[in-house]
Amino acid sequence: MRALILGNVWPEPVSSAAGTRIMQLLKMLQNVGFEVHFACAAGKTPLSEDLESQNVSTKEIKLNDASFDTYLSELNPDLVLFDKFVIEEQYGWRVQEQCPQALRILETIDLHGLRKGREAALKDGKAFSQAYLHNDFAKREIASIYRCDLTLVISEFEMQLLEDFFRVPAGQLLYLPFMVDAIQDEEIRNWKSFKDRKHFVTIGNFRHEPNWLSVRYLKTEIWPLIRRQLPEAEMRVYGSYPAEKHTQLHNPKEHFYVMGRAESAHKVIEDAGVLLAPLLSGAGLKGKLLDAMQCGTPAVTTQVGAEGMHGNLAFNGSISDTPETFAKAAVNLYTYPESWQEAQINGVKIINSRFQAEFWQPVFAERLNHLKENLADHRLHNFTGAMLWHQSLQASKFMSRWIELKNG
């Protein structure tokens, strides 16, 4: 069996949770028996993963170009996974024409409509409400979900939102969170102790708007409150692709350091006492919080940050939504070893009960097998998807054809 992943960008697991997620899906497809191919129209960067070394065939493709049709027809994949809905909009109709029997799967990584809605509410200075979900991104995203045979949803909160608010049938969705190895006792024994760790850390790709808003909020509203109580502590900010507006926050006099990209996210997190993630917007699961749990580093975040991470279990730290309570929680974890160790144990429980790859791989494989065996019936019951194929994708198709002729 062949699987084709159509990427928005080439995966960069060293710089983003999205890159890590794609690598997890790629490995899972290999583990359930697929020969995996990855194609992308974006340019590679020095941080792009070497997929060929991991037995993945790669292809650089062009936008709005019939050469992709030839590539697709010759490859004839059994499954095509679109990395984000904008990729499904661009290539979905070509996949349908060239290999109509291929399973079409959408990877959301996070609900873009939810993220954009939260950013709009933040910009308006208002509390987020369902009214903000009526945005163009959400409409395009939900249409893409209906056009696909299956959509992978990383967060339980977003599963509920899709089913309850957007009324997407459960049969179109699969909850598939981060998938990592369980934390073993030997790993825990090798973690640095409370007394051997110093300072605070945060990490995140600066190109991702929620990360930038979080760092700015941390610098202006939260860090001054922490410094009053912990004048010797340092705040270290790591992230790929920092621009001038990001590096301008660097201020050694205030012990606030913008460090740029970390060679190893786990190394800088496991050296720190506490990870801070005061996210004001965003969606999906937060890779930095997962990394913190894997490193035995307690964290302080917001309701948005913790969303979908811990379920009914105690969080690996504190959840606070005001600068005052956030700073107080950070100081408490940094100062008191009992609170710190309890938070660390909570993180182990969360990883081992919610995100184990060996649990989720059979779930994924079972759904794929069921779809493969019942594809005609599955599509027959998705009238909304058929309607959208008839209507909206015709516009995308003819626009792409027009661009192709114009470029020719």
XYZ file of C-alpha atoms in Angstrom:
408
model
C 0.000 0.000 0.000
C 1.163 3.509 -0.779
C 0.455 6.661 1.222
C 1.113 10.166 -0.065
C 1.422 13.064 2.363
C 0.958 16.463 0.737
C 2.735 18.965 2.941
C 2.136 22.641 3.492
C 5.864 22.895 4.287
C 8.663 20.363 4.645
C 8.561 19.020 8.223
C 10.758 20.806 10.767
C 10.327 18.878 14.034
C 13.190 20.837 15.597
C 11.279 24.099 15.226
C 7.560 23.356 15.502
C 5.000 21.018 17.028
C 3.384 20.791 13.586
C 6.589 19.289 12.203
C 6.742 16.809 15.076
C 3.128 15.839 14.468
C 3.695 15.099 10.767
C 6.682 12.917 11.649
C 4.493 11.004 14.123
C 1.855 10.401 11.429
C 4.500 9.435 8.898
C 5.962 6.836 11.274
C 2.511 5.512 12.134
C 1.653 5.018 8.461
C 4.893 3.109 8.005
C 4.154 0.994 11.072
C 0.753 -0.081 9.748
C 2.243 -1.187 6.437
C 2.305 1.809 4.090
C 5.099 2.815 1.747
C 5.182 6.546 2.469
C 5.763 9.357 -0.022
C 5.945 13.062 0.839
C 5.394 15.873 -1.667
C 5.519 19.626 -1.126
C 5.598 22.802 -3.213
C 7.383 24.902 -0.568
C 11.117 25.339 -0.497
C 13.253 23.336 1.894
C 15.158 25.041 4.706
C 18.275 24.006 6.640
C 15.909 22.827 9.403
C 13.882 20.527 7.138
C 13.920 16.880 8.189
C 15.907 14.444 6.022
C 12.957 12.262 5.043
C 14.884 10.125 2.576
C 17.038 8.803 5.432
C 13.828 7.538 7.042
C 12.700 5.524 4.012
C 10.327 8.197 2.759
C 10.336 9.062 -0.939
C 10.099 12.808 -1.546
C 8.956 14.939 -4.440
C 9.139 18.688 -5.025
C 5.929 19.660 -6.795
C 4.553 22.832 -8.373
C 1.395 24.763 -7.609
C -1.251 24.960 -10.336
C 0.674 22.668 -12.642
C -0.473 19.594 -14.571
C 2.820 17.849 -13.799
C 1.332 16.992 -10.416
C -1.474 15.086 -12.159
C 1.107 12.934 -13.938
C 3.003 12.310 -10.707
C -0.218 11.392 -8.896
C -1.447 9.103 -11.651
C 1.856 7.217 -11.822
C 2.152 6.915 -8.034
C -1.501 5.845 -7.690
C -1.599 6.051 -3.869
C -4.098 4.139 -1.752
C -4.206 6.998 0.757
C -3.591 10.727 0.458
C -3.127 12.831 3.586
C -3.483 16.603 3.292
C -1.428 18.579 5.803
C -3.908 21.405 6.585
C -7.084 22.366 4.771
C -5.366 24.869 2.452
C -3.498 21.921 0.914
C -6.761 20.029 0.407
C -8.197 23.108 -1.320
C -5.203 23.243 -3.641
C -4.852 19.554 -4.505
C -8.050 17.804 -3.432
C -9.775 18.017 -6.794
C -6.700 16.686 -8.575
C -6.578 13.721 -6.167
C -10.257 13.038 -6.771
C -9.769 13.078 -10.550
C -6.559 11.046 -10.750
C -7.143 8.464 -7.997
C -10.813 8.583 -6.935
C -10.580 5.425 -4.814
C -7.752 6.713 -2.631
C -8.684 7.482 0.973
C -8.600 11.247 1.464
C -7.497 12.200 4.977
C -7.206 15.708 6.405
C -4.742 16.504 9.183
C -5.917 19.613 11.021
C -3.008 19.947 13.548
C -5.295 22.576 15.092
C -8.588 24.127 14.053
C -7.538 27.222 12.135
C -11.030 28.701 12.416
C -10.835 28.470 16.205
C -7.353 29.981 16.298
C -8.313 32.851 13.995
C -11.485 33.456 15.989
C -9.520 33.750 19.199
C -7.030 36.119 17.577
C -9.917 38.308 16.379
C -11.480 38.393 19.865
C -8.112 39.309 21.373
C -7.673 42.098 18.841
C -11.168 43.395 19.650
C -10.437 43.277 23.369
C -13.432 41.029 23.955
C -14.012 37.611 25.475
C -14.051 34.828 22.907
C -17.533 33.621 21.978
C -19.065 31.329 19.378
C -19.804 34.369 17.231
C -16.079 34.522 16.461
C -16.273 31.053 14.917
C -18.229 32.503 12.001
C -15.067 33.439 10.117
C -13.868 32.628 6.619
C -11.180 30.239 7.847
C -13.741 28.163 9.745
C -16.080 27.992 6.749
C -13.295 26.854 4.436
C -11.985 24.389 7.001
C -15.351 22.742 7.670
C -15.964 22.463 3.915
C -12.606 20.710 3.582
C -13.505 18.318 6.406
C -16.685 17.295 4.574
C -14.825 16.758 1.299
C -12.435 14.301 2.957
C -13.181 10.750 4.044
C -11.613 11.254 7.467
C -10.281 14.183 9.486
C -7.694 13.760 12.236
C -8.397 15.942 15.276
C -5.652 16.399 17.848
C -7.685 17.836 20.738
C -10.742 16.507 22.567
C -11.983 20.072 22.919
C -11.896 20.487 19.147
C -13.650 17.138 18.644
C -16.492 18.376 20.806
C -16.558 21.722 19.001
C -16.764 20.037 15.594
C -19.547 17.692 16.692
C -21.613 20.049 18.859
C -21.210 23.467 17.227
C -20.332 22.702 13.604
C -22.455 19.509 13.586
C -19.855 17.406 11.767
C -20.855 13.697 11.963
C -18.632 11.643 14.278
C -18.008 9.184 11.435
C -16.041 11.878 9.595
C -13.673 12.458 12.513
C -10.971 10.633 14.454
C -9.476 11.916 17.695
C -5.744 11.267 17.376
C -3.600 13.244 19.844
C 0.172 13.482 20.148
C 1.700 10.004 20.046
C 4.883 9.428 22.046
C 6.619 6.695 24.016
C 5.682 6.108 27.640
C 7.960 7.639 30.285
C 9.873 4.825 32.004
C 11.150 4.758 35.588
C 14.745 4.820 34.355
C 14.113 8.101 32.525
C 12.627 9.626 35.641
C 15.688 8.619 37.690
C 17.936 10.341 35.130
C 16.063 13.663 35.242
C 17.797 16.560 36.950
C 16.571 17.162 40.465
C 14.812 20.270 41.726
C 18.023 21.675 43.216
C 19.997 21.096 40.008
C 17.692 23.195 37.823
C 17.710 26.938 37.356
C 15.705 29.699 35.746
C 12.534 29.799 33.628
C 12.132 28.819 29.989
C 9.644 29.141 27.160
C 9.941 27.863 23.608
C 8.075 28.176 20.319
C 8.422 29.025 16.635
C 8.225 32.822 16.341
C 6.443 32.579 12.986
C 3.432 31.187 14.857
C 1.444 34.243 15.976
C 0.180 32.779 19.287
C 3.794 32.179 20.358
C 4.767 35.789 19.654
C 1.728 37.159 21.515
C 2.572 34.879 24.439
C 6.187 36.065 24.663
C 5.190 39.723 24.473
C 2.610 39.215 27.236
C 5.206 37.363 29.304
C 7.729 40.183 28.913
C 5.439 43.113 29.623
C 2.893 41.787 32.127
C 4.197 38.688 33.907
C 7.983 38.755 34.116
C 8.163 42.044 36.099
C 5.960 40.444 38.779
C 8.152 37.336 38.958
C 11.366 39.382 39.153
C 10.143 41.271 42.208
C 10.110 38.007 44.133
C 12.952 36.198 42.347
C 15.466 38.904 41.356
C 18.227 36.401 40.541
C 16.114 34.223 38.218
C 16.405 34.452 34.433
C 13.758 34.131 31.718
C 15.103 32.353 28.640
C 13.066 32.464 25.435
C 13.870 30.003 22.648
C 12.320 29.848 19.189
C 13.137 29.459 15.518
C 12.892 32.332 13.043
C 13.093 35.339 15.404
C 12.573 38.679 13.662
C 13.685 42.116 14.848
C 10.486 42.727 16.825
C 11.179 39.527 18.753
C 14.860 40.164 19.495
C 14.014 43.694 20.672
C 12.550 42.096 23.798
C 16.016 40.834 24.751
C 17.038 42.728 27.914
C 19.886 41.339 30.061
C 19.347 44.046 32.705
C 15.915 42.560 33.315
C 17.239 38.987 33.044
C 15.031 38.456 29.985
C 16.954 36.645 27.256
C 15.734 35.956 23.697
C 18.023 33.095 22.740
C 16.872 32.142 19.237
C 16.578 28.526 18.128
C 17.505 25.783 20.571
C 19.648 22.998 19.152
C 17.690 20.648 21.399
C 14.347 21.671 22.847
C 14.508 18.932 25.460
C 17.982 19.976 26.600
C 17.008 23.568 27.403
C 13.695 22.516 28.964
C 15.191 19.836 31.210
C 17.781 22.343 32.500
C 15.073 24.800 33.576
C 13.100 24.902 36.792
C 9.750 25.825 35.265
C 8.363 26.292 31.742
C 6.075 29.285 31.201
C 3.482 29.363 28.407
C 1.043 32.265 28.903
C -0.852 31.674 25.652
C -3.598 34.179 24.882
C -4.739 32.555 21.660
C -4.169 29.419 19.639
C -5.729 25.994 19.223
C -4.800 22.321 19.161
C -2.361 20.738 21.613
C 0.728 22.614 22.725
C 3.981 20.864 21.876
C 5.948 22.868 24.423
C 3.776 21.532 27.239
C 4.211 17.961 26.016
C 7.983 18.540 25.868
C 7.924 19.850 29.434
C 6.169 16.706 30.668
C 8.672 14.511 28.820
C 11.516 16.403 30.509
C 10.012 16.346 33.995
C 9.684 20.136 33.983
C 6.558 21.615 35.608
C 4.729 24.310 33.649
C 2.443 27.266 34.107
C 0.029 28.066 31.298
C -3.406 29.510 30.567
C -6.758 27.823 29.930
C -6.059 28.073 26.197
C -2.645 26.484 26.678
C -3.904 23.596 28.816
C -6.899 22.903 26.576
C -7.008 19.247 25.565
C -3.751 18.411 27.363
C -4.702 16.814 30.658
C -8.323 15.630 30.426
C -9.611 14.760 33.901
C -6.101 14.434 35.334
C -4.299 17.062 37.398
C -2.141 19.356 35.246
C 1.656 19.227 35.510
C 1.803 22.619 37.170
C -0.690 25.473 37.251
C -3.292 27.047 34.986
C -3.781 30.801 35.413
C -5.329 33.524 33.264
C -4.247 36.761 34.942
C -0.695 38.135 35.242
C -0.897 38.196 39.039
C -2.066 34.597 39.516
C 0.260 33.388 36.745
C 3.310 34.976 38.376
C 2.296 33.670 41.810
C 1.973 30.119 40.452
C 5.355 30.371 38.705
C 7.093 31.558 41.872
C 5.421 28.817 43.926
C 6.607 26.031 41.604
C 10.086 27.522 41.380
C 10.422 27.906 45.162
C 8.767 24.907 46.782
C 10.150 21.426 45.947
C 7.011 19.640 47.172
C 4.782 21.504 44.706
C 7.368 21.070 41.961
C 7.690 17.302 42.465
C 3.927 16.813 42.579
C 3.589 18.678 39.272
C 6.353 16.556 37.748
C 4.543 13.331 38.733
C 1.322 14.700 37.238
C 3.103 15.160 33.925
C 4.236 11.542 33.876
C 0.671 10.380 34.512
C -0.652 12.550 31.658
C 1.895 11.253 29.130
C 1.488 7.615 30.103
C -2.302 7.585 30.174
C -3.195 9.919 27.280
C -0.455 10.072 24.637
C 1.097 6.617 24.246
C 1.788 5.769 20.606
C 1.302 2.045 21.221
C -2.305 2.729 22.239
C -3.208 5.059 19.382
C -1.597 3.152 16.514
C -4.174 0.293 16.599
C -6.984 2.869 16.811
C -5.677 4.562 13.676
C -5.121 1.271 11.829
C -8.603 -0.009 12.677
C -10.294 3.131 11.335
C -8.258 3.009 8.119
C -9.165 -0.638 7.553
C -12.841 0.050 8.181
C -12.818 2.952 5.722
C -11.006 0.952 3.079
C -13.545 -1.877 3.306
C -16.597 0.419 3.397
C -15.509 3.415 1.343
C -18.413 3.460 -1.112
C -20.989 3.262 1.680
C -19.111 5.849 3.751
C -19.143 8.345 0.886
C -22.789 7.556 0.116
C -23.717 8.803 3.597
C -21.713 12.015 3.204
C -24.132 13.947 1.003
C -22.809 17.297 2.240
C -19.348 16.346 1.026
C -20.702 15.330 -2.373
C -22.570 18.624 -2.618
C -19.433 20.590 -1.809
C -17.464 18.658 -4.417
C -20.093 19.610 -6.980
C -20.104 23.289 -6.031
C -17.151 24.893 -4.303
C -14.333 22.751 -5.688
C -15.328 23.572 -9.235
C -14.289 27.149 -8.496
C -10.892 26.027 -7.163
C -10.428 23.750 -10.131
C -11.179 26.378 -12.770
C -9.095 29.022 -10.990
C -6.159 26.609 -10.895
C -6.643 25.755 -14.569
C -6.760 29.464 -15.431
C -3.517 30.130 -13.538
C -1.923 27.124 -15.215
C -2.861 28.393 -18.683
C -1.741 31.915 -17.795
C 1.639 30.643 -16.583
C 1.992 28.546 -19.720
